[in-house]
CSV table of C-alpha atoms and ligand atoms in Angstrom, one decimal:
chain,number,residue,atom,x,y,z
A,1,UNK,CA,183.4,123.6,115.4
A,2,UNK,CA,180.1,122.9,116.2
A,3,UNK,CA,177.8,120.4,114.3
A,4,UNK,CA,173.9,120.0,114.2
A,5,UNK,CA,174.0,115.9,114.5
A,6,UNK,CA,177.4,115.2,115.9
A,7,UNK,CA,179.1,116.3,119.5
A,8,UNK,CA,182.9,116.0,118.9
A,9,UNK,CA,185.1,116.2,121.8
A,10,UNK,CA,189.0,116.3,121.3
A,11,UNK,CA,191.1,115.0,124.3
A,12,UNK,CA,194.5,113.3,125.1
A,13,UNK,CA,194.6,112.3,120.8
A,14,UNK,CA,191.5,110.8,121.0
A,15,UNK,CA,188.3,112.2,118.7
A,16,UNK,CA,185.2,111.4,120.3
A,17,UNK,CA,182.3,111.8,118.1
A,18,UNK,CA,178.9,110.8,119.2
A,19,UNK,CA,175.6,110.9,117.0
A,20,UNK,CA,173.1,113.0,118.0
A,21,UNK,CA,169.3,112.3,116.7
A,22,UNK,CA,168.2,111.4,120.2
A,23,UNK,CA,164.4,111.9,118.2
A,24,UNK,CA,165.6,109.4,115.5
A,25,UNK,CA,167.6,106.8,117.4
A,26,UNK,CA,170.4,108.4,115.4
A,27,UNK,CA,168.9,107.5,112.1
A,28,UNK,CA,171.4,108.5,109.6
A,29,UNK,CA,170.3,111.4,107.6
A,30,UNK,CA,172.5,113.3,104.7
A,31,UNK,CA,173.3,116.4,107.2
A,32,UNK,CA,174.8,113.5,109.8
A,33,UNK,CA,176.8,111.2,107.3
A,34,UNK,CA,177.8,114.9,105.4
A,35,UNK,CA,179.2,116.2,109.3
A,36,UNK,CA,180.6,112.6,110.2
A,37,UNK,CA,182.3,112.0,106.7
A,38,UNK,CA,183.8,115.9,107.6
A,39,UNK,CA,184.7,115.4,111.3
A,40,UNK,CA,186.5,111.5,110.2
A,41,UNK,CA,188.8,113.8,107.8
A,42,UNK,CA,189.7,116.4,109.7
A,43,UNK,CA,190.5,114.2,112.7
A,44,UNK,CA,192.5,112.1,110.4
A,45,UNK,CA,194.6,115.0,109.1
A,46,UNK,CA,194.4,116.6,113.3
A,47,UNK,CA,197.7,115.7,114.9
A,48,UNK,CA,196.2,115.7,118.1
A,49,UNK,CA,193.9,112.9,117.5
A,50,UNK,CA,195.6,109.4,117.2
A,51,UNK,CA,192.8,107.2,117.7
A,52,UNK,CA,188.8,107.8,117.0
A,53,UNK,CA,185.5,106.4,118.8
A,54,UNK,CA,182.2,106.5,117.4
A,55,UNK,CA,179.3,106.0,119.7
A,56,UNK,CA,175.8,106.8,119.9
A,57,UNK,CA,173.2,106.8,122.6
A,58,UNK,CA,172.6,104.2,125.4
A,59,UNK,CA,169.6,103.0,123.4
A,60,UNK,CA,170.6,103.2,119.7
A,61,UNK,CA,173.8,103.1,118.3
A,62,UNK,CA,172.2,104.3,115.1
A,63,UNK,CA,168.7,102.8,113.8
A,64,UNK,CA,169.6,102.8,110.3
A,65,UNK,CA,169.3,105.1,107.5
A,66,UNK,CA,167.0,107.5,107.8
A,67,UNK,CA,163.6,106.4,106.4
A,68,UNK,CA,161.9,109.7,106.5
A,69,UNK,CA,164.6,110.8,104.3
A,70,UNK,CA,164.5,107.9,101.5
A,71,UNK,CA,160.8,107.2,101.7
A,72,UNK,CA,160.2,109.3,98.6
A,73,UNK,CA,163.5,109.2,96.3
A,74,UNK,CA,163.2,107.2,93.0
A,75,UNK,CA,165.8,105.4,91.6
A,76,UNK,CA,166.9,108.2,89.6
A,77,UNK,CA,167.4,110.3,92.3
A,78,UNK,CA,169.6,107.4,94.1
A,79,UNK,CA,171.7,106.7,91.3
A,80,UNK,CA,172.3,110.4,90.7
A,81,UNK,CA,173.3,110.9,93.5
A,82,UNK,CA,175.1,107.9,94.1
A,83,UNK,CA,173.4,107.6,97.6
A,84,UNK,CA,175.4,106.6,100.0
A,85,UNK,CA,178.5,106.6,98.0
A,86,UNK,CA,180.5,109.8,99.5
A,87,UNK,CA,180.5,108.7,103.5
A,88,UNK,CA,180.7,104.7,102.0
A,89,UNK,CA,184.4,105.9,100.3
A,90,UNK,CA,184.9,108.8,102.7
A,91,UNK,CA,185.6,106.4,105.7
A,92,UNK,CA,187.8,103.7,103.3
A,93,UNK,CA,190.2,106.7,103.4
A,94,UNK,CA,190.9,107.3,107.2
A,95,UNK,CA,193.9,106.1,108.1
A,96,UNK,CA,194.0,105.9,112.0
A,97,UNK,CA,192.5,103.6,113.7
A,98,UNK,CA,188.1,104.2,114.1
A,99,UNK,CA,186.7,102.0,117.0
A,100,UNK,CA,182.7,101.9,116.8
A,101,UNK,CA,181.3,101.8,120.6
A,102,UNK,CA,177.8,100.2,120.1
A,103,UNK,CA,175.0,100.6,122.7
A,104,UNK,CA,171.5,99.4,121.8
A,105,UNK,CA,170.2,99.8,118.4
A,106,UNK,CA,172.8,99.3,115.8
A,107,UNK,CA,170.4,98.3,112.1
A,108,UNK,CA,170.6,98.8,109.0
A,109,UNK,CA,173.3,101.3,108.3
A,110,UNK,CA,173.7,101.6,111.7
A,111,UNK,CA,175.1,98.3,111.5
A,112,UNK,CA,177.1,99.3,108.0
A,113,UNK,CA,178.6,102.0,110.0
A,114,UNK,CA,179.5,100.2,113.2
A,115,UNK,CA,181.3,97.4,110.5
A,116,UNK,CA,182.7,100.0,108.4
A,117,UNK,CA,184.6,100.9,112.1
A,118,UNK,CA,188.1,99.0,112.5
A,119,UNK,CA,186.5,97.4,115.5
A,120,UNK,CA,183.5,97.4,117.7
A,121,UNK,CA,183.6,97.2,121.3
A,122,UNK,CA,179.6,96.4,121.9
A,123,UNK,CA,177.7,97.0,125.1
A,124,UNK,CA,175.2,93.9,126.4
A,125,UNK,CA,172.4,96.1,125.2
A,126,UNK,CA,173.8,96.5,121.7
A,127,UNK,CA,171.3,94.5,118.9
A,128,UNK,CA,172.8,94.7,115.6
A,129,UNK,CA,170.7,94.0,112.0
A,130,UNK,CA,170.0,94.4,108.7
A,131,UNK,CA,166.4,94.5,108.5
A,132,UNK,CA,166.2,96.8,105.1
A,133,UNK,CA,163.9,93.9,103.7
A,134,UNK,CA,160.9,94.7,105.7
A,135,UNK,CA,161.2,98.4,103.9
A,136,UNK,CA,161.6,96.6,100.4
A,137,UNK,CA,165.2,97.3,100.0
A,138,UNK,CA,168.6,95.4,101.0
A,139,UNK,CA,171.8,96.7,102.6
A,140,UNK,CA,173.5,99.8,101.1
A,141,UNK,CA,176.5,100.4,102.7
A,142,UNK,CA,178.4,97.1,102.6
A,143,UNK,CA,176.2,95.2,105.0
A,144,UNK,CA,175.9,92.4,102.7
A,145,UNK,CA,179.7,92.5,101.9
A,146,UNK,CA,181.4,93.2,105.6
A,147,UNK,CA,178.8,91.0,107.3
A,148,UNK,CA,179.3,87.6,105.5
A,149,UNK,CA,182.9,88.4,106.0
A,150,UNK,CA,182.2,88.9,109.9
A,151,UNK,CA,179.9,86.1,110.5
A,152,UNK,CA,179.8,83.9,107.4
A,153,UNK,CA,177.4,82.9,104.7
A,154,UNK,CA,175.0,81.2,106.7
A,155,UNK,CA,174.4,84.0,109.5
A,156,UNK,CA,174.8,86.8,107.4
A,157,UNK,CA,172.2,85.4,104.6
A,158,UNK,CA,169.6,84.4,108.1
A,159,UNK,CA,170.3,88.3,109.1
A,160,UNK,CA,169.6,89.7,105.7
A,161,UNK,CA,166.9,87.9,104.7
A,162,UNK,CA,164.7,87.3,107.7
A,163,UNK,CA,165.9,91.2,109.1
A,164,UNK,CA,166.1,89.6,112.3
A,165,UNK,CA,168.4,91.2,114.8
A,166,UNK,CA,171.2,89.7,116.7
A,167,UNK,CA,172.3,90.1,120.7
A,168,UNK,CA,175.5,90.9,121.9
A,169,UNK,CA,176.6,87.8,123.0
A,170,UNK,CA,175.2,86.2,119.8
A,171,UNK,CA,177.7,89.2,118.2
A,172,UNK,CA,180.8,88.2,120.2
A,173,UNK,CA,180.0,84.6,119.6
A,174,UNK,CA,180.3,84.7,115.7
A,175,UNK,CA,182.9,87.4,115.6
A,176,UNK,CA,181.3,90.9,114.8
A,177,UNK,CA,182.3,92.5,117.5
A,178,UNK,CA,185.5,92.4,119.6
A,179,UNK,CA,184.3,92.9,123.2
A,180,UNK,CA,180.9,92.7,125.2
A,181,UNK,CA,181.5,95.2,128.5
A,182,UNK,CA,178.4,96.4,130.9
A,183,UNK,CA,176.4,99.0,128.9
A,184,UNK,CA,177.1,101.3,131.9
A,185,UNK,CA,180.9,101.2,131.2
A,186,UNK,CA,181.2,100.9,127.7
A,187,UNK,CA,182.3,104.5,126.9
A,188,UNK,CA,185.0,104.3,129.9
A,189,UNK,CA,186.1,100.7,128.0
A,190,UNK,CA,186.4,102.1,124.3
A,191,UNK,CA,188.4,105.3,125.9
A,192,UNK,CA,190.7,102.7,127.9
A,193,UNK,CA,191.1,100.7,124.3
A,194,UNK,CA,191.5,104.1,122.4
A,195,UNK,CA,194.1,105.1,125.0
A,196,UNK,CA,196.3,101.9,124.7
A,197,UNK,CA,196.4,102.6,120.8
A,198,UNK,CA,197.4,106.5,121.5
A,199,UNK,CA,200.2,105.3,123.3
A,200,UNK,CA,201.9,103.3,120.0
A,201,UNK,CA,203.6,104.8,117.8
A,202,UNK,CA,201.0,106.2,115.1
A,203,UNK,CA,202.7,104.9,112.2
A,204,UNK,CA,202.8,101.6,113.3
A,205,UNK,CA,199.1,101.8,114.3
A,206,UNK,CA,198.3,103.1,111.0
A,207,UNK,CA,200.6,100.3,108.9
A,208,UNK,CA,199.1,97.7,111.1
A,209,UNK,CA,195.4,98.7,110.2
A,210,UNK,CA,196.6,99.0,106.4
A,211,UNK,CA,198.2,95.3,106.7
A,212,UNK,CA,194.8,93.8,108.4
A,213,UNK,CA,192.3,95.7,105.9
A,214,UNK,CA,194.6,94.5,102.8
A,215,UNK,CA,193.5,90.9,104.3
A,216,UNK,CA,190.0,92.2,103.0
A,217,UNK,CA,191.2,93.0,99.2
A,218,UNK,CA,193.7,90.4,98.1
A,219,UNK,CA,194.8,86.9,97.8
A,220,UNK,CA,196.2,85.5,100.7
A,221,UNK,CA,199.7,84.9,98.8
A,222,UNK,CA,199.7,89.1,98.1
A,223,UNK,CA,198.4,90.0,101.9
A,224,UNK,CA,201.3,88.0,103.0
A,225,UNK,CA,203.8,89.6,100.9
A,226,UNK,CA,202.3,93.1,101.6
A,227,UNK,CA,202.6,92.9,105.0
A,228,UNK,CA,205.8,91.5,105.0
A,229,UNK,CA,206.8,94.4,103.4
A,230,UNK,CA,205.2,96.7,105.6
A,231,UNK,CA,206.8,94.6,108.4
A,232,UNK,CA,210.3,95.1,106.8
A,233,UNK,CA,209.4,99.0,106.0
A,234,UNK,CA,209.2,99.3,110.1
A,235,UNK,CA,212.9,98.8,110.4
A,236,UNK,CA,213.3,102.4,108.6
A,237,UNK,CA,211.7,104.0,111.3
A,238,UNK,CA,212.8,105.5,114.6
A,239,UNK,CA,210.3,103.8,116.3
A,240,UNK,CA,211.5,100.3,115.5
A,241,UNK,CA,214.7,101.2,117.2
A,242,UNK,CA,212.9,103.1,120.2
A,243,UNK,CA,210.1,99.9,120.8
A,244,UNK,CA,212.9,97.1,120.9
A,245,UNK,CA,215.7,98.9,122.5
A,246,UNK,CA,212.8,99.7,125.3
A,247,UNK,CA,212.1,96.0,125.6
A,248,UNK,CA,215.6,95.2,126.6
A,249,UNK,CA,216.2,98.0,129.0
A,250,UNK,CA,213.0,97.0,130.2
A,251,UNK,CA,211.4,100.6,130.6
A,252,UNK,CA,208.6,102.1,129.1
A,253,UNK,CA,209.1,103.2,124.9
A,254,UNK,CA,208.7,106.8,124.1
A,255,UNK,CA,207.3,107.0,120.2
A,256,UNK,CA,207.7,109.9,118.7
A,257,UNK,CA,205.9,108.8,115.3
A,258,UNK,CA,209.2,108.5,113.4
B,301,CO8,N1,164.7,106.4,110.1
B,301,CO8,C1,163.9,107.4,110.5
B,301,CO8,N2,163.4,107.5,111.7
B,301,CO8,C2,163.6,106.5,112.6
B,301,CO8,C3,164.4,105.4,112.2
B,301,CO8,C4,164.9,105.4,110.9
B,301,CO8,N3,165.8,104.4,110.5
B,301,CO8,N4,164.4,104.5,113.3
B,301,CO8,C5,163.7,105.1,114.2
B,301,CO8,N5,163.2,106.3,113.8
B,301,CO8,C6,162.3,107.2,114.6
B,301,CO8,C7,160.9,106.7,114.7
B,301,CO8,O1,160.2,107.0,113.5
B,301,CO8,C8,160.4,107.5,115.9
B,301,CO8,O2,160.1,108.8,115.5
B,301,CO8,P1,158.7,109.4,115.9
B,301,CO8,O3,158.7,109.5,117.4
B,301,CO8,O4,158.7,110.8,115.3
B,301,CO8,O5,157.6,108.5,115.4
B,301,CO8,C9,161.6,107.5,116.8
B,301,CO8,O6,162.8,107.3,115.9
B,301,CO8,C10,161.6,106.4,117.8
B,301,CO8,O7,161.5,105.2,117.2
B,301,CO8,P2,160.4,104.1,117.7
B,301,CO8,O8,159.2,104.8,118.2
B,301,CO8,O9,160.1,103.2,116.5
B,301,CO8,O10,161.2,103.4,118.8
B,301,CO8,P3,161.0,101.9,119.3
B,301,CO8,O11,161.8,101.8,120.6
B,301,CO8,O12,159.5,101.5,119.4
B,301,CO8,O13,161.6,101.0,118.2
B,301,CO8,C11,163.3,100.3,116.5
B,301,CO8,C12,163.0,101.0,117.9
B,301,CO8,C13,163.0,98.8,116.7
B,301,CO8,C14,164.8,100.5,116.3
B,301,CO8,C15,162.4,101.0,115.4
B,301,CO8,O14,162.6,102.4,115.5
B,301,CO8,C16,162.8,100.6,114.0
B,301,CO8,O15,162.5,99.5,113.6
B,301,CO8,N6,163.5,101.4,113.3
B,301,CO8,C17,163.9,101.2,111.9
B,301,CO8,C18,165.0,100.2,111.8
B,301,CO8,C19,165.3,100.0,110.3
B,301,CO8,O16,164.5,99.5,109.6
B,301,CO8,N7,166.6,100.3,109.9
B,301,CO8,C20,167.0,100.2,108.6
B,301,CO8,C21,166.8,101.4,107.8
B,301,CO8,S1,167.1,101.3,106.1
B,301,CO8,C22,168.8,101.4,106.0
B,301,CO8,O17,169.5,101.5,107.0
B,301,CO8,C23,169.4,101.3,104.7
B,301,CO8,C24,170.9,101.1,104.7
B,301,CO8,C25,171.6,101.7,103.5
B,301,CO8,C26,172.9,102.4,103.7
B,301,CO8,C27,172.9,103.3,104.9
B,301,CO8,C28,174.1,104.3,104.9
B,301,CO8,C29,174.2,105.1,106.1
């Protein structure tokens, strides 16, 4: 299917999906976070994807929302709408694994996005920021909330309220991102990460990203009894007995996702 902002490439269960504003920096309008909250869906519910990157360009990950867009809307027309809201939920509900692969600009909701990712492998170009109080406005898309869990109080509340952005290395120092690779090789990195996680079995993939995100939501008493269930729920599967019995005939598993 083709898509106006997005170019979405399928190959070897991996769903690549690149923005495409070049003439925006990828500023996220409501056609791209209406195709992007589509594509995440239907590559969730594709079994030939098992793992999805989101990139942008070499020099912007995604500037932010798009300001063209929001310049004029009142605050009626923002709650009504509940701006925001549908790609905000829409990507809380994928269950395999979304690395972002930031390159250059990633602001505003750029930054929300690349945070709202399970990881983010980050080029040594990448800049990432919430600068929505030089427009008057603050975060919208959990910027406040994911970042001071990334980075802390301290950073996060410097970052929100003088808008000033931060480097890569400045990103891997404090935790936002997982990874800093040459900007020329970051795609060819985020493929080789998304192709280690294609070759585990899916459902474990999938109950290990439920068991990390629940760290997000809960006490640590309930995370750790959630995921110790999970954990014990693995020894129903097929893959269980595949992954261990592979480790002692020292060969290679096959997972079939069972
Ligand atoms: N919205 C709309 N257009 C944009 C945006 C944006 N966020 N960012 C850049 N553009 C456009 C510019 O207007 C320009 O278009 P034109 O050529 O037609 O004038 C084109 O992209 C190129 O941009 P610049 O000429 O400014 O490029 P520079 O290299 O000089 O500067 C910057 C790059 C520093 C990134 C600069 O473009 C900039 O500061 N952009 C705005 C960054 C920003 O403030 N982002 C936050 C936006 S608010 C927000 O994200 C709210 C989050 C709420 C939730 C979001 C959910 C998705």
């Amino acid at each position: 299917m083709a898509y106006e902002t997005l170019i979405v490439e399928i190959e070897d269960y991996i769903a690549l999906i690149k923005l495409n504003r070049p003439e925006a920096l990828n500023a996220l309008n409501s056609k791209m976070l209406g195709e992007l909250a589509t594509v995440l869906q239907a590559a969730d519910a594709n079994d030939k994807v098992r793992c999805i990157v989101i990139t942008g360009s070499e020099k912007a990950f995604a500037a932010g929302a798009d300001i063209k867009e929001m310049a004029e809307q009142s605050f009626v027309d923002a709650y009504t709408a509940n701006l925001f809201g549908g790609i905000s939920d829409a990507i809380l509900e994928i269950r395999k694994p979304i690395i972002a692969a930031v390159s250059g600009y990633a602001l505003g909701g750029g930054c929300e996005l690349a945070m709202a990712c399970d990881f983010i492998i980050a080029a040594d170009t990448a800049k990432f920021g919430q600068p929505e109080i030089n427009l008057g406005v603050i975060a919208g898309f959990g910027g406040s909330q994911r970042l001071t869990r990334f980075v802390g109080k301290s950073k996060s509340m410097d970052m929100h309220l003088t808008g000033r952005n931060m480097d890569a290395a400045e990103a891997e120092r404090c935790g936002l991102v997982s990874r800093v690779v040459p900007a020329k090789s970051l795609i060819e990195e985020a493929m080789k990460a998304a192709t280690k996680i294609t070759e585990k079995s899916l459902i474990t993939a999938m109950a290990a990203k439920e068991a990390v995100n629940r760290s997000y939501e809960t006490t640590l008493r309930e995370g750790l009894l959630f995921e110790r269930r999970l954990f014990h729920s693995m020894f129903a599967t097929e893959d269980q007995k595949e992954g261990m019995a592979a480790f002692l005939e020292k060969r290679t598993p096959q997972f079939r996702d069972r």
